[in-house]
PDB file of C-alpha atoms in Angstrom:
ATOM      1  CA  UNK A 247     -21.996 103.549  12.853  1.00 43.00           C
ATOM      2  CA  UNK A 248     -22.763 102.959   8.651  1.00 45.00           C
ATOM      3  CA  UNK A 249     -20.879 103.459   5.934  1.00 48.00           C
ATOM      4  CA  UNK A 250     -18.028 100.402   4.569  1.00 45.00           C
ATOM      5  CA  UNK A 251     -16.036 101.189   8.117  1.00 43.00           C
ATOM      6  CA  UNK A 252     -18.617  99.872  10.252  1.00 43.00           C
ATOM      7  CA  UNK A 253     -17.932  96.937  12.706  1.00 42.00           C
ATOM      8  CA  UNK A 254     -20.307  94.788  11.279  1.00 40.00           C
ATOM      9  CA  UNK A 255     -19.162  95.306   7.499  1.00 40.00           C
ATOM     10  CA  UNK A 256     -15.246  94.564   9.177  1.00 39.00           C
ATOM     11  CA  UNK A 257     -16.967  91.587  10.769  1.00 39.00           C
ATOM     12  CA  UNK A 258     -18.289  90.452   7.462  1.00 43.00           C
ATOM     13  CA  UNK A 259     -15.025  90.971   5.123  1.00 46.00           C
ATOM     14  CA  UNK A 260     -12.817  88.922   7.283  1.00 53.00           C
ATOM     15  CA  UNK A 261     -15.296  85.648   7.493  1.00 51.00           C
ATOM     16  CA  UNK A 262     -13.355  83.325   6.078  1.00 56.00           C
ATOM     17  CA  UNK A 263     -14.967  80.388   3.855  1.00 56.00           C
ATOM     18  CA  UNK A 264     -15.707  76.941   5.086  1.00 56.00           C
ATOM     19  CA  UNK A 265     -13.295  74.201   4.714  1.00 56.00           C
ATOM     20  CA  UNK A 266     -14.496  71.904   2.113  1.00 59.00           C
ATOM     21  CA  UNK A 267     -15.079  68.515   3.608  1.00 68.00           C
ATOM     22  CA  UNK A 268     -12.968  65.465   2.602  1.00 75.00           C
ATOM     23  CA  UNK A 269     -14.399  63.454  -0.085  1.00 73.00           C
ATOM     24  CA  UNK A 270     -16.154  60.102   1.342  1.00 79.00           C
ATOM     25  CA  UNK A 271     -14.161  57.314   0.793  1.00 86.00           C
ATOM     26  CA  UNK A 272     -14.651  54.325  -1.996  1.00 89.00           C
ATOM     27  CA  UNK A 273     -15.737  51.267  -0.315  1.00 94.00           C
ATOM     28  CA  UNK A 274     -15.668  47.349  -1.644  1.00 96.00           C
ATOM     29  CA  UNK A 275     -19.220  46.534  -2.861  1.00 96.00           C
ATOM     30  CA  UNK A 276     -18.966  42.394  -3.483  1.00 96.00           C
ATOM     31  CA  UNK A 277     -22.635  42.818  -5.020  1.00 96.00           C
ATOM     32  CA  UNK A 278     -20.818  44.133  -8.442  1.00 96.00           C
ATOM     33  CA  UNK A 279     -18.034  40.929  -8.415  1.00 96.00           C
ATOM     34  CA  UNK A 280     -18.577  39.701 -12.097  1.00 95.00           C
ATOM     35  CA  UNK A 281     -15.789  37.435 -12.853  1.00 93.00           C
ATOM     36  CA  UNK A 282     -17.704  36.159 -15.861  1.00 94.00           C
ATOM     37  CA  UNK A 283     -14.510  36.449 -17.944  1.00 95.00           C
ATOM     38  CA  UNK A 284     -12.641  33.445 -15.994  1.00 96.00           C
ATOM     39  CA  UNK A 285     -14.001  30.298 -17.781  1.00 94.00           C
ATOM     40  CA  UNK A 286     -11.835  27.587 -16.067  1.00 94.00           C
ATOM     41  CA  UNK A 287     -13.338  24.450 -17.139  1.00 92.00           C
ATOM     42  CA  UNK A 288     -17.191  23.589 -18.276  1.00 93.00           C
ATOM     43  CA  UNK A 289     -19.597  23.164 -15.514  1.00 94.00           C
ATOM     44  CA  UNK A 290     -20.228  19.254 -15.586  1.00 96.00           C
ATOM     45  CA  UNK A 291     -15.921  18.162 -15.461  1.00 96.00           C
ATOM     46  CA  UNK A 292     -16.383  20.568 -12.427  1.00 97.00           C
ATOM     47  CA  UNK A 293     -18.550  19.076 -10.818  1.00 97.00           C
ATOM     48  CA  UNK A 294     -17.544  15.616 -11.557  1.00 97.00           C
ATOM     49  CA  UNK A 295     -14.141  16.662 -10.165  1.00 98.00           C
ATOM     50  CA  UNK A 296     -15.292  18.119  -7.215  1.00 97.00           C
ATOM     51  CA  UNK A 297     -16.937  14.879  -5.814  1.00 97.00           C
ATOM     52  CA  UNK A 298     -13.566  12.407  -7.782  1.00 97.00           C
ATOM     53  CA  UNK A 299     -11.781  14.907  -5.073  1.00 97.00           C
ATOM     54  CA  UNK A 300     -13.822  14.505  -2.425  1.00 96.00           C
ATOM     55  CA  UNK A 301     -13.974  11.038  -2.492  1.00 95.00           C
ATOM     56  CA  UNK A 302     -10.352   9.979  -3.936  1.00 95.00           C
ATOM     57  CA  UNK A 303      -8.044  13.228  -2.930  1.00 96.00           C
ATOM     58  CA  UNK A 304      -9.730  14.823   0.242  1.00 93.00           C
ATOM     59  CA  UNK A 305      -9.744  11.687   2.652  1.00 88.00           C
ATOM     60  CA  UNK A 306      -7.151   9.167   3.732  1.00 88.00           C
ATOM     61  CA  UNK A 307      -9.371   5.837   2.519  1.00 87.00           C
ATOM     62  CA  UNK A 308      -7.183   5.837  -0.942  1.00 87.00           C
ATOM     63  CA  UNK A 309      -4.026   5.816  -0.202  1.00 89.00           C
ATOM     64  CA  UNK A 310      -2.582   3.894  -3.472  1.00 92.00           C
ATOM     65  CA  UNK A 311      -0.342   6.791  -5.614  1.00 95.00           C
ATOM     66  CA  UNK A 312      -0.406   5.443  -8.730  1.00 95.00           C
ATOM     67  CA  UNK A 313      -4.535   4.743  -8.284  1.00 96.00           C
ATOM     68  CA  UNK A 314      -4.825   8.972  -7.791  1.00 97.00           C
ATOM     69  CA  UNK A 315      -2.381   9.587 -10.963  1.00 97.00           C
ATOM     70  CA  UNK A 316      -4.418   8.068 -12.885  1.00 97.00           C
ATOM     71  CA  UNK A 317      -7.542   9.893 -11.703  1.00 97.00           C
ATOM     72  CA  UNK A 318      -5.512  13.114 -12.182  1.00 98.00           C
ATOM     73  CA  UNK A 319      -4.665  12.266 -16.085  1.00 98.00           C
ATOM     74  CA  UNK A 320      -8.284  11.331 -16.405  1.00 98.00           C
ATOM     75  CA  UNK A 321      -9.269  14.659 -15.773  1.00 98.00           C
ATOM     76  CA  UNK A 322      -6.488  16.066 -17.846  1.00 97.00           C
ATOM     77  CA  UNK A 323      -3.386  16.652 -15.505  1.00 98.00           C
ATOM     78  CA  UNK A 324       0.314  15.839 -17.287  1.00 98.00           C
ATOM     79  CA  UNK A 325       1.390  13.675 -14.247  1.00 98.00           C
ATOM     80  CA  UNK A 326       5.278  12.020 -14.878  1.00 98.00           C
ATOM     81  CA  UNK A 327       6.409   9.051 -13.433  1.00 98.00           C
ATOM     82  CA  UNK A 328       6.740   8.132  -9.798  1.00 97.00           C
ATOM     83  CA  UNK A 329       4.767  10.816  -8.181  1.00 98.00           C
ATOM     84  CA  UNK A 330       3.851  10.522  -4.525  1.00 98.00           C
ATOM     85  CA  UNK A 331       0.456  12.064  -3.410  1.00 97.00           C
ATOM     86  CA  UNK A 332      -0.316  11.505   0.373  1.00 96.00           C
ATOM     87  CA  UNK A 333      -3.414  11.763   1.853  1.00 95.00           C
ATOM     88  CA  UNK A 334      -5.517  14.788   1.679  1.00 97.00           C
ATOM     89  CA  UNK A 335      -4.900  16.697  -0.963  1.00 97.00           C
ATOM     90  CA  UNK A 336      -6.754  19.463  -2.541  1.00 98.00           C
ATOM     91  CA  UNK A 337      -6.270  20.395  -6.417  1.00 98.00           C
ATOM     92  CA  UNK A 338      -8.439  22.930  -7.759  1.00 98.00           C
ATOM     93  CA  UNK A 339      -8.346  22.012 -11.471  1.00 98.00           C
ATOM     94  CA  UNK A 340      -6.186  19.054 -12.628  1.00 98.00           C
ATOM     95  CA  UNK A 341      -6.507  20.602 -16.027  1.00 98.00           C
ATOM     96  CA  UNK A 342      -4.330  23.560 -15.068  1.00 98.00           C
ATOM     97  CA  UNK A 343      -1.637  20.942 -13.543  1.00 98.00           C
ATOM     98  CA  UNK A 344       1.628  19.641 -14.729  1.00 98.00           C
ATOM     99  CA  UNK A 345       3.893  16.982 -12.692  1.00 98.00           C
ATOM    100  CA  UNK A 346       7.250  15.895 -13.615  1.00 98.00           C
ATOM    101  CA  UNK A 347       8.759  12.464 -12.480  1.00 98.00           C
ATOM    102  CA  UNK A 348       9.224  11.924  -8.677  1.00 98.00           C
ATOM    103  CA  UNK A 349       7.522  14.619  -7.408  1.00 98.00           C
ATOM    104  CA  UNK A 350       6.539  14.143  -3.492  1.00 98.00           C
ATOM    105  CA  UNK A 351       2.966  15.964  -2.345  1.00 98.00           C
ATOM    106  CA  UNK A 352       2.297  15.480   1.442  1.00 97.00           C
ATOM    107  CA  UNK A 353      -0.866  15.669   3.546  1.00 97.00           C
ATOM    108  CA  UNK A 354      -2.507  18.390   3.009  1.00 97.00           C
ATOM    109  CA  UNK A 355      -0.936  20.227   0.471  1.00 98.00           C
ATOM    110  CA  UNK A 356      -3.078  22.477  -1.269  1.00 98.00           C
ATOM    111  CA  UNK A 357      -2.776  23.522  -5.026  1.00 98.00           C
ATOM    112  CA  UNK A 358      -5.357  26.351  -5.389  1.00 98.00           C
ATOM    113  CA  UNK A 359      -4.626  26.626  -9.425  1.00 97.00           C
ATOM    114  CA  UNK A 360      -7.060  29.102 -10.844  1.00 98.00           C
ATOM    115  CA  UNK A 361      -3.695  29.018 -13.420  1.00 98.00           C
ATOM    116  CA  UNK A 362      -1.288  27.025 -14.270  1.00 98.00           C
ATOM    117  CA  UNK A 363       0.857  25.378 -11.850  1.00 98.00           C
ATOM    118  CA  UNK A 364       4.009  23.770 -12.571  1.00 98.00           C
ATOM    119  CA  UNK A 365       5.898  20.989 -10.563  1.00 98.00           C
ATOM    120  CA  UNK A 366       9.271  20.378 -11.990  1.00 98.00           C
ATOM    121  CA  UNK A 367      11.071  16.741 -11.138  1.00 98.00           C
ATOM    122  CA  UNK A 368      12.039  15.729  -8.167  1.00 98.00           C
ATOM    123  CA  UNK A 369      10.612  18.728  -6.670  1.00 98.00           C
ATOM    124  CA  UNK A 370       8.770  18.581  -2.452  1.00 98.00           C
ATOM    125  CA  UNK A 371       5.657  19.962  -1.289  1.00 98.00           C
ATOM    126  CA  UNK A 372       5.661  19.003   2.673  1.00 98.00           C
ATOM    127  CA  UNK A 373       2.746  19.001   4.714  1.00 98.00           C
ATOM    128  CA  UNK A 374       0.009  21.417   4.159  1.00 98.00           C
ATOM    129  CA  UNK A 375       1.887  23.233   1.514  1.00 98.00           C
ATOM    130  CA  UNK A 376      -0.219  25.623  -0.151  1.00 98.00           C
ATOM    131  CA  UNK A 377       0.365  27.001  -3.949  1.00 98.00           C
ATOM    132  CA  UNK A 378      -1.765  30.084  -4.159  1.00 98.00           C
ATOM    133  CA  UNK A 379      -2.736  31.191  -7.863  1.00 98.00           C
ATOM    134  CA  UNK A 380      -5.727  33.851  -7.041  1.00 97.00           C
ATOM    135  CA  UNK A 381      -5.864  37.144  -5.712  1.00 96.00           C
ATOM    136  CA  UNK A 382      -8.268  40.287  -5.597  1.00 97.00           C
ATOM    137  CA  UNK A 383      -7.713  43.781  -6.746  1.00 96.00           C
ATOM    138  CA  UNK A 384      -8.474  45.960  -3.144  1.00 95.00           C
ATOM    139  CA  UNK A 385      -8.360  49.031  -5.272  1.00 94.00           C
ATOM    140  CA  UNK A 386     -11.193  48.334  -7.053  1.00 95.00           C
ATOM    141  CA  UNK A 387     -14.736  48.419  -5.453  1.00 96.00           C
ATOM    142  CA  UNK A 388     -15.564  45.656  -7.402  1.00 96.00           C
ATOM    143  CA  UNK A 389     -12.808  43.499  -5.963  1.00 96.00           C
ATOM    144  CA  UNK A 390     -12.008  42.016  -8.952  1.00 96.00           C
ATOM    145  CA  UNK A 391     -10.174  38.215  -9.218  1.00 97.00           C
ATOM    146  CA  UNK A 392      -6.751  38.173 -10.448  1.00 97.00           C
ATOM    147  CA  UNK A 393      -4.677  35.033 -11.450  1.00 98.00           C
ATOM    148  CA  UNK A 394      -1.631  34.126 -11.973  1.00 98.00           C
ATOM    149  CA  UNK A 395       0.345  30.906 -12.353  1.00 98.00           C
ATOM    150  CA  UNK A 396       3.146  29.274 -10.010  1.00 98.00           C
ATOM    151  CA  UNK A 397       6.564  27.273 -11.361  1.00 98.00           C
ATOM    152  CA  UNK A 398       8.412  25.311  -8.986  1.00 98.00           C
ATOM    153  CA  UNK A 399      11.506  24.019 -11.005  1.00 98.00           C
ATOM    154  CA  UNK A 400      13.363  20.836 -10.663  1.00 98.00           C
ATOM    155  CA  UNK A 401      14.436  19.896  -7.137  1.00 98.00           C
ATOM    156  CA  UNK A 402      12.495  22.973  -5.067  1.00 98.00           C
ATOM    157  CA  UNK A 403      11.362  21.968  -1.869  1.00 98.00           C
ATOM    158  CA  UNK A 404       8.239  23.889  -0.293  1.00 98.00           C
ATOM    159  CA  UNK A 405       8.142  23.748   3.711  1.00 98.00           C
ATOM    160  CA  UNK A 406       5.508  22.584   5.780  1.00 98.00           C
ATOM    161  CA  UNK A 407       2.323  24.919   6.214  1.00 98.00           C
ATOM    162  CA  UNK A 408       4.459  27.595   3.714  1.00 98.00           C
ATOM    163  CA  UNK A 409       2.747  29.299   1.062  1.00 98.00           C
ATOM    164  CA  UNK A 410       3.863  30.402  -2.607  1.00 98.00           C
ATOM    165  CA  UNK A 411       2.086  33.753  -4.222  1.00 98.00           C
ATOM    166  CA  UNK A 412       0.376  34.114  -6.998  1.00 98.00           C
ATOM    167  CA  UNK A 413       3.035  34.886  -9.918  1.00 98.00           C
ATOM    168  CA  UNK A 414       5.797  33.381  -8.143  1.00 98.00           C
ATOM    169  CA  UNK A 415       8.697  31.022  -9.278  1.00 98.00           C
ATOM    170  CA  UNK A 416      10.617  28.714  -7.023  1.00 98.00           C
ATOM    171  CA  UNK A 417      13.518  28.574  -9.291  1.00 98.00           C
ATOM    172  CA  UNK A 418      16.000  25.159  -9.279  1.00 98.00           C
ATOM    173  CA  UNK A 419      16.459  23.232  -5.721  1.00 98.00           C
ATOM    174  CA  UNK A 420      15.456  26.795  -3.935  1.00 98.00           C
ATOM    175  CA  UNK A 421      13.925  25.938  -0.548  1.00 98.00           C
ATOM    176  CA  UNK A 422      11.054  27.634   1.434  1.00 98.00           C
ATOM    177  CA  UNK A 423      11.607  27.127   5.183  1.00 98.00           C
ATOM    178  CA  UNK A 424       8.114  26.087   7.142  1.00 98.00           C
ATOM    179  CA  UNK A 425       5.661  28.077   7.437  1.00 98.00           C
ATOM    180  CA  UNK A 426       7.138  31.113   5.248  1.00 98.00           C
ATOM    181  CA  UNK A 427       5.831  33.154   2.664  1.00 98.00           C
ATOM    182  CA  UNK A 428       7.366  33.699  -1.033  1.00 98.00           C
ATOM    183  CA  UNK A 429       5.926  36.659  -2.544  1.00 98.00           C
ATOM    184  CA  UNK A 430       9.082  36.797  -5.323  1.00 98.00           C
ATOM    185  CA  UNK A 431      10.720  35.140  -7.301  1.00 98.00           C
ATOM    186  CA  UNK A 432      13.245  32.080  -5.310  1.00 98.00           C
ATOM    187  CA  UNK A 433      16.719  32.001  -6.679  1.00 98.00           C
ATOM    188  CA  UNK A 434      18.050  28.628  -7.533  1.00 98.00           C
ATOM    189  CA  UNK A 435      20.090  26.822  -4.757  1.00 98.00           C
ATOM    190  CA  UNK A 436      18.780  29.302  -2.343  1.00 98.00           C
ATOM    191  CA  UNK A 437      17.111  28.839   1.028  1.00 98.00           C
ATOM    192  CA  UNK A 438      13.940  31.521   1.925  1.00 98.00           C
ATOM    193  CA  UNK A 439      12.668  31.791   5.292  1.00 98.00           C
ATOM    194  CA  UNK A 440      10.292  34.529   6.860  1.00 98.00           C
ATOM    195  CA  UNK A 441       6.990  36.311   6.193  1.00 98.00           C
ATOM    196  CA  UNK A 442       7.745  37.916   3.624  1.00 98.00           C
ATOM    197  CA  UNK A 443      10.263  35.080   2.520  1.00 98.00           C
ATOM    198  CA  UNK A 444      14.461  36.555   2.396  1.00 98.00           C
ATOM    199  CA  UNK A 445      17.161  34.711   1.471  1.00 98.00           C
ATOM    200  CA  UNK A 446      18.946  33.210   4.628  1.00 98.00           C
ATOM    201  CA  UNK A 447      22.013  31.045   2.960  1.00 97.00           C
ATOM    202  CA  UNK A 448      22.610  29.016  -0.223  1.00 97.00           C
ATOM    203  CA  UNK A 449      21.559  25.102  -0.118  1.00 97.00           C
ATOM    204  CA  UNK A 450      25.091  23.408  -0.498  1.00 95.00           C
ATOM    205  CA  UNK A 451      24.315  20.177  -1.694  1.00 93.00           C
ATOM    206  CA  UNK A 452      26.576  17.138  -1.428  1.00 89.00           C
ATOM    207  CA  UNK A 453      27.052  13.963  -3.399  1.00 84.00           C
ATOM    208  CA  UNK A 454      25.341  11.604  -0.846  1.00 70.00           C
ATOM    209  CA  UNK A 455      27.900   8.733  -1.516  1.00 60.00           C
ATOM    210  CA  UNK A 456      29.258   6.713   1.268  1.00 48.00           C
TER     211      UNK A 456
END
């Protein structure tokens, strides 16, 4: 058979189009990471600070508090009075820190400060307490650094092995249980447990006499 009713002209007018294939996907490509625009500190108080830390900060042979403080104003941290830094600690810039009076930092507490971090008085950081300041941007191929700084106000107590977020604030005598994870802001009094860190009760404080 011809003519426009012919099987194979049917055949032909009900072909339907191919289905468009999905779009690849974007993928992280480190090779473009420029974070030129981050200038935290010229090159040679770097490195100076990196070996002061290694050989001061990173190892239990100095021990002596007030020996460390001094190291840590040296190098341009605003350290208070009566501050207690244990063994093995690691501060990214002291430039970027500030330490109110009687402030206790355990073993291996680690204040990755990329920004500014603030320790309010009488504030805790227990063992291997880590204050995180940097982050990346996973949307972007180019996996750009973001920073932000961290505020623990007066009294807060950080757990052992728990971490603060970049951007967060531990607000007044707030408490992070051990081994939890803030990623918001800590209400004063409060005590945060978890991964993501919730509220679990208040802190009820008493007067310590007798």
């Amino acid at each position: 058979l011809t003519g426009p009713f012919s099987s194979s002209s049917m055949y032909m007018t009900n072909v339907t189009a191919p289905t468009t294939a999905n779009p690849p996907k974007m993928k992280t490509d480190l090779s473009r990471y420029d974070n030129s625009w981050y200038k935290p500190g010229g090159g040679v108080k770097r490195i100076l600070w990196y070996y002061t830390s290694i050989l001061f900060f990173q190892n239990s042979f100095f021990p002596i508090s007030s020996f460390k403080v001094a190291l840590l104003r040296l190098f341009g941290a605003r350290m208070g009075k009566g501050v207690v830094l244990k063994p093995n600690v690691l501060i990214k810039y002291p430039w970027k820190l500030t330490v109110g009076d009687h402030v206790w930092i355990g073993e291996k507490v680690w204040i990755d400060n990329l920004a500014d971090v603030v320790i309010g008085d009488h504030a805790c950081l227990s063992q291997e307490a880590y204050l995180l300041t940097g982050n990346h941007n996973f949307k972007l191929p180019t996996f750009d650094l973001m920073v932000k700084p961290v505020t623990l106000e007066e009294g807060a107590w950080i757990g052992a092995r728990a971490v603060v977020c970049p951007g967060v604030t531990c607000r007044s005598h707030s408490i992070l249980a051990v081994g939890s994870v803030a990623t918001q802001e800590l209400l004063p009094y409060s005590i945060y447990q978890g991964n993501p860190a919730v509220k679990v009760r208040e802190r009820r404080m008493e007067n310590g006499e007798g």
